[in-house]
PDB file of C-alpha atoms in Angstrom:
ATOM      1  CA  MET A 152      41.173 -57.852  32.501  1.00 48.00           C
ATOM      2  CA  ASN A 153      42.064 -55.225  35.121  1.00 52.00           C
ATOM      3  CA  ASP A 154      43.877 -57.832  37.247  1.00 54.00           C
ATOM      4  CA  ILE A 155      46.340 -58.681  34.473  1.00 74.00           C
ATOM      5  CA  ASP A 156      48.244 -55.964  32.634  1.00 88.00           C
ATOM      6  CA  ALA A 157      47.661 -55.603  28.888  1.00 90.00           C
ATOM      7  CA  TRP A 158      51.290 -56.426  28.070  1.00 91.00           C
ATOM      8  CA  VAL A 159      50.772 -59.911  29.512  1.00 92.00           C
ATOM      9  CA  TRP A 160      47.811 -60.451  27.172  1.00 93.00           C
ATOM     10  CA  TRP A 161      49.961 -59.342  24.224  1.00 93.00           C
ATOM     11  CA  LEU A 162      52.639 -61.866  25.208  1.00 93.00           C
ATOM     12  CA  VAL A 163      49.978 -64.586  25.506  1.00 93.00           C
ATOM     13  CA  ALA A 164      48.796 -63.614  21.997  1.00 92.00           C
ATOM     14  CA  ALA A 165      52.402 -63.800  20.737  1.00 93.00           C
ATOM     15  CA  ALA A 166      52.788 -67.291  22.180  1.00 92.00           C
ATOM     16  CA  ALA A 167      49.423 -68.323  20.731  1.00 93.00           C
ATOM     17  CA  LEU A 168      50.539 -67.066  17.299  1.00 91.00           C
ATOM     18  CA  GLY A 169      53.765 -69.042  17.664  1.00 88.00           C
ATOM     19  CA  ILE A 170      51.870 -72.345  17.866  1.00 90.00           C
ATOM     20  CA  PRO A 171      50.455 -72.267  14.307  1.00 88.00           C
ATOM     21  CA  LEU A 172      53.860 -71.013  13.128  1.00 83.00           C
ATOM     22  CA  VAL A 173      55.440 -74.231  14.358  1.00 84.00           C
ATOM     23  CA  VAL A 174      52.576 -76.482  13.262  1.00 87.00           C
ATOM     24  CA  THR A 175      52.029 -75.038   9.767  1.00 85.00           C
ATOM     25  CA  ALA A 176      55.484 -73.547   9.061  1.00 77.00           C
ATOM     26  CA  MET A 177      53.793 -70.380   7.781  1.00 83.00           C
ATOM     27  CA  PRO A 178      56.173 -67.480   8.548  1.00 84.00           C
ATOM     28  CA  GLU A 179      53.295 -64.975   8.599  1.00 87.00           C
ATOM     29  CA  PHE A 180      52.260 -66.257  12.024  1.00 90.00           C
ATOM     30  CA  GLY A 181      55.756 -65.483  13.278  1.00 90.00           C
ATOM     31  CA  MET A 182      55.500 -61.952  11.937  1.00 92.00           C
ATOM     32  CA  PHE A 183      52.169 -61.499  13.737  1.00 94.00           C
ATOM     33  CA  ALA A 184      53.817 -62.841  16.907  1.00 94.00           C
ATOM     34  CA  VAL A 185      56.580 -60.222  16.591  1.00 94.00           C
ATOM     35  CA  GLY A 186      53.862 -57.572  16.163  1.00 95.00           C
ATOM     36  CA  ALA A 187      52.245 -58.792  19.385  1.00 95.00           C
ATOM     37  CA  VAL A 188      55.586 -58.551  21.211  1.00 95.00           C
ATOM     38  CA  ALA A 189      55.995 -54.986  19.917  1.00 95.00           C
ATOM     39  CA  ALA A 190      52.502 -54.176  21.214  1.00 95.00           C
ATOM     40  CA  ALA A 191      53.472 -55.690  24.583  1.00 95.00           C
ATOM     41  CA  VAL A 192      56.479 -53.374  24.702  1.00 94.00           C
ATOM     42  CA  ALA A 193      54.251 -50.393  23.862  1.00 95.00           C
ATOM     43  CA  SER A 194      51.860 -51.465  26.631  1.00 93.00           C
ATOM     44  CA  GLY A 195      54.737 -51.836  29.087  1.00 92.00           C
ATOM     45  CA  LEU A 196      55.800 -48.281  28.247  1.00 92.00           C
ATOM     46  CA  GLY A 197      52.315 -47.045  29.160  1.00 91.00           C
ATOM     47  CA  ALA A 198      50.675 -46.647  25.726  1.00 92.00           C
ATOM     48  CA  ASP A 199      46.906 -46.772  25.532  1.00 92.00           C
ATOM     49  CA  LEU A 200      45.025 -49.671  23.897  1.00 92.00           C
ATOM     50  CA  VAL A 201      44.470 -47.885  20.559  1.00 95.00           C
ATOM     51  CA  PHE A 202      48.198 -47.187  20.214  1.00 96.00           C
ATOM     52  CA  GLN A 203      49.033 -50.796  21.156  1.00 94.00           C
ATOM     53  CA  VAL A 204      46.736 -52.120  18.418  1.00 95.00           C
ATOM     54  CA  LEU A 205      48.267 -49.665  15.931  1.00 97.00           C
ATOM     55  CA  VAL A 206      51.765 -50.867  16.858  1.00 96.00           C
ATOM     56  CA  PHE A 207      50.652 -54.487  16.414  1.00 96.00           C
ATOM     57  CA  VAL A 208      49.128 -53.792  12.978  1.00 96.00           C
ATOM     58  CA  ILE A 209      51.976 -51.587  11.708  1.00 96.00           C
ATOM     59  CA  VAL A 210      54.755 -53.948  12.810  1.00 96.00           C
ATOM     60  CA  SER A 211      52.956 -57.049  11.507  1.00 95.00           C
ATOM     61  CA  VAL A 212      52.113 -55.531   8.122  1.00 95.00           C
ATOM     62  CA  ALA A 213      55.606 -54.051   7.741  1.00 95.00           C
ATOM     63  CA  LEU A 214      57.206 -57.426   8.449  1.00 93.00           C
ATOM     64  CA  ILE A 215      54.899 -59.210   6.005  1.00 91.00           C
ATOM     65  CA  ALA A 216      55.583 -56.564   3.337  1.00 93.00           C
ATOM     66  CA  VAL A 217      59.368 -56.533   3.799  1.00 93.00           C
ATOM     67  CA  VAL A 218      60.374 -59.962   5.101  1.00 89.00           C
ATOM     68  CA  GLY A 219      57.749 -61.972   3.182  1.00 83.00           C
ATOM     69  CA  PRO A 220      59.149 -61.347  -0.328  1.00 88.00           C
ATOM     70  CA  ILE A 221      62.725 -61.849   0.878  1.00 87.00           C
ATOM     71  CA  ALA A 222      61.807 -65.197   2.480  1.00 80.00           C
ATOM     72  CA  ALA A 223      59.927 -66.286  -0.647  1.00 81.00           C
ATOM     73  CA  ARG A 224      62.949 -65.441  -2.813  1.00 85.00           C
ATOM     74  CA  HIS A 225      65.263 -67.467  -0.575  1.00 81.00           C
ATOM     75  CA  ARG A 226      62.903 -70.463  -0.531  1.00 78.00           C
ATOM     76  CA  SER A 227      62.787 -70.572  -4.329  1.00 79.00           C
ATOM     77  CA  GLN A 228      66.576 -70.436  -4.835  1.00 79.00           C
ATOM     78  CA  GLN A 229      68.494 -73.592  -5.601  1.00 72.00           C
ATOM     79  CA  PRO A 230      71.478 -74.419  -3.393  1.00 68.00           C
ATOM     80  CA  GLN A 231      74.627 -72.639  -4.550  1.00 74.00           C
ATOM     81  CA  LEU A 232      76.926 -75.582  -3.909  1.00 79.00           C
ATOM     82  CA  ALA A 233      76.076 -79.021  -5.209  1.00 75.00           C
ATOM     83  CA  THR A 234      77.670 -81.889  -3.306  1.00 81.00           C
ATOM     84  CA  GLY A 235      77.809 -85.665  -3.588  1.00 82.00           C
ATOM     85  CA  VAL A 236      76.146 -87.197  -6.618  1.00 82.00           C
ATOM     86  CA  ASP A 237      74.343 -83.905  -7.322  1.00 82.00           C
ATOM     87  CA  ALA A 238      77.729 -82.379  -8.141  1.00 85.00           C
ATOM     88  CA  LEU A 239      78.367 -85.073 -10.769  1.00 89.00           C
ATOM     89  CA  ARG A 240      75.213 -84.454 -12.822  1.00 90.00           C
ATOM     90  CA  GLY A 241      75.989 -82.491 -15.953  1.00 89.00           C
ATOM     91  CA  ARG A 242      79.733 -83.171 -15.815  1.00 92.00           C
ATOM     92  CA  GLN A 243      81.711 -84.623 -18.647  1.00 94.00           C
ATOM     93  CA  ALA A 244      83.370 -88.014 -18.483  1.00 95.00           C
ATOM     94  CA  VAL A 245      85.614 -90.118 -20.729  1.00 95.00           C
ATOM     95  CA  VAL A 246      84.605 -93.606 -21.814  1.00 95.00           C
ATOM     96  CA  LEU A 247      87.157 -96.236 -20.711  1.00 96.00           C
ATOM     97  CA  GLU A 248      85.301 -99.377 -21.838  1.00 95.00           C
ATOM     98  CA  ARG A 249      82.480 -99.483 -24.371  1.00 95.00           C
ATOM     99  CA  VAL A 250      79.240 -98.188 -22.808  1.00 95.00           C
ATOM    100  CA  ASP A 251      75.817 -99.215 -24.081  1.00 93.00           C
ATOM    101  CA  GLY A 252      72.395 -99.819 -22.560  1.00 90.00           C
ATOM    102  CA  SER A 253      73.676-102.747 -20.522  1.00 91.00           C
ATOM    103  CA  GLY A 254      76.791-101.123 -19.081  1.00 92.00           C
ATOM    104  CA  GLY A 255      80.418-100.123 -19.425  1.00 95.00           C
ATOM    105  CA  ARG A 256      83.050 -97.983 -17.657  1.00 96.00           C
ATOM    106  CA  ILE A 257      83.827 -94.253 -17.643  1.00 96.00           C
ATOM    107  CA  LYS A 258      86.262 -91.973 -15.875  1.00 95.00           C
ATOM    108  CA  LEU A 259      84.295 -89.325 -14.002  1.00 94.00           C
ATOM    109  CA  ALA A 260      85.867 -86.733 -11.689  1.00 89.00           C
ATOM    110  CA  GLY A 261      89.104 -88.726 -11.569  1.00 91.00           C
ATOM    111  CA  GLU A 262      87.380 -91.983 -10.593  1.00 92.00           C
ATOM    112  CA  VAL A 263      86.315 -95.042 -12.564  1.00 94.00           C
ATOM    113  CA  TRP A 264      82.535 -95.464 -12.616  1.00 94.00           C
ATOM    114  CA  SER A 265      80.238 -98.071 -14.041  1.00 94.00           C
ATOM    115  CA  ALA A 266      77.965 -96.476 -16.604  1.00 95.00           C
ATOM    116  CA  ARG A 267      75.109 -97.176 -18.960  1.00 95.00           C
ATOM    117  CA  ALA A 268      73.719 -95.257 -21.899  1.00 94.00           C
ATOM    118  CA  LEU A 269      70.506 -93.284 -21.438  1.00 92.00           C
ATOM    119  CA  ASP A 270      69.473 -94.305 -24.953  1.00 91.00           C
ATOM    120  CA  THR A 271      69.669 -98.114 -24.815  1.00 87.00           C
ATOM    121  CA  GLY A 272      70.203 -98.317 -28.583  1.00 90.00           C
ATOM    122  CA  ARG A 273      73.291 -96.099 -28.472  1.00 92.00           C
ATOM    123  CA  ALA A 274      76.874 -97.183 -27.740  1.00 94.00           C
ATOM    124  CA  PHE A 275      79.894 -95.085 -26.791  1.00 95.00           C
ATOM    125  CA  GLU A 276      83.425 -96.170 -27.625  1.00 95.00           C
ATOM    126  CA  PRO A 277      86.595 -95.755 -25.495  1.00 95.00           C
ATOM    127  CA  GLY A 278      88.009 -92.237 -25.641  1.00 95.00           C
ATOM    128  CA  GLU A 279      84.670 -90.519 -26.329  1.00 94.00           C
ATOM    129  CA  GLU A 280      83.615 -87.660 -24.082  1.00 95.00           C
ATOM    130  CA  VAL A 281      80.105 -88.045 -22.707  1.00 95.00           C
ATOM    131  CA  ASP A 282      77.781 -86.069 -20.463  1.00 94.00           C
ATOM    132  CA  VAL A 283      76.523 -87.505 -17.182  1.00 95.00           C
ATOM    133  CA  VAL A 284      72.738 -87.153 -17.061  1.00 94.00           C
ATOM    134  CA  GLU A 285      72.117 -88.736 -13.670  1.00 92.00           C
ATOM    135  CA  ILE A 286      73.544 -91.093 -11.082  1.00 92.00           C
ATOM    136  CA  ASP A 287      71.484 -94.246 -10.524  1.00 90.00           C
ATOM    137  CA  GLY A 288      72.887 -95.937  -7.433  1.00 88.00           C
ATOM    138  CA  ALA A 289      76.568 -96.529  -8.290  1.00 88.00           C
ATOM    139  CA  THR A 290      76.009 -96.228 -12.047  1.00 90.00           C
ATOM    140  CA  ALA A 291      76.356 -93.078 -14.094  1.00 91.00           C
ATOM    141  CA  VAL A 292      73.747 -92.659 -16.811  1.00 92.00           C
ATOM    142  CA  ILE A 293      75.337 -90.940 -19.797  1.00 93.00           C
ATOM    143  CA  MET A 294      74.472 -89.504 -23.165  1.00 89.00           C
TER     144      MET A 294
END
C-alpha cells in the first residue's frame, strides 16, 4: 500500500461504489461514493488515515440523512403537469350523440371523441355533461 497513495485507494473505492449505484439504482451507494471522494480529498491534503475514515463516515451519513428524505419525497410525488390522454382523465365533456355501453359521441376539450359508458346499463343523452373516467385507445370512457 506504500507504493500507491491513500487518495488513489479512496478514488478506487468511490468508483467501486458507483458500480452498484448504476446496477441497483440505489442512491445510497452514490452517497457513499461521494464520501469516498471527500476522503480522497482529505488524504490529498495530508490527513492521516483516522481522519480520512472520519471524513468518509461523516460525509456519507450526512448525505444519507439530508439527501435521502428529499429524494424519497421527490420520487413519491406525482407529475405536476399531466399531458396527452392523462390530461383528459377527470375532465368534463358534453354528449353530442347518445352514449351507452356500446358507444356514442362526446365533445371533449374542443374535439369530438367516440365514447362509451362505464356502466353498460346506463345511457347518456345529447346535451348532458359527463365525466371522463379513462381513455381506452381512441374512446373516452364516461360516467
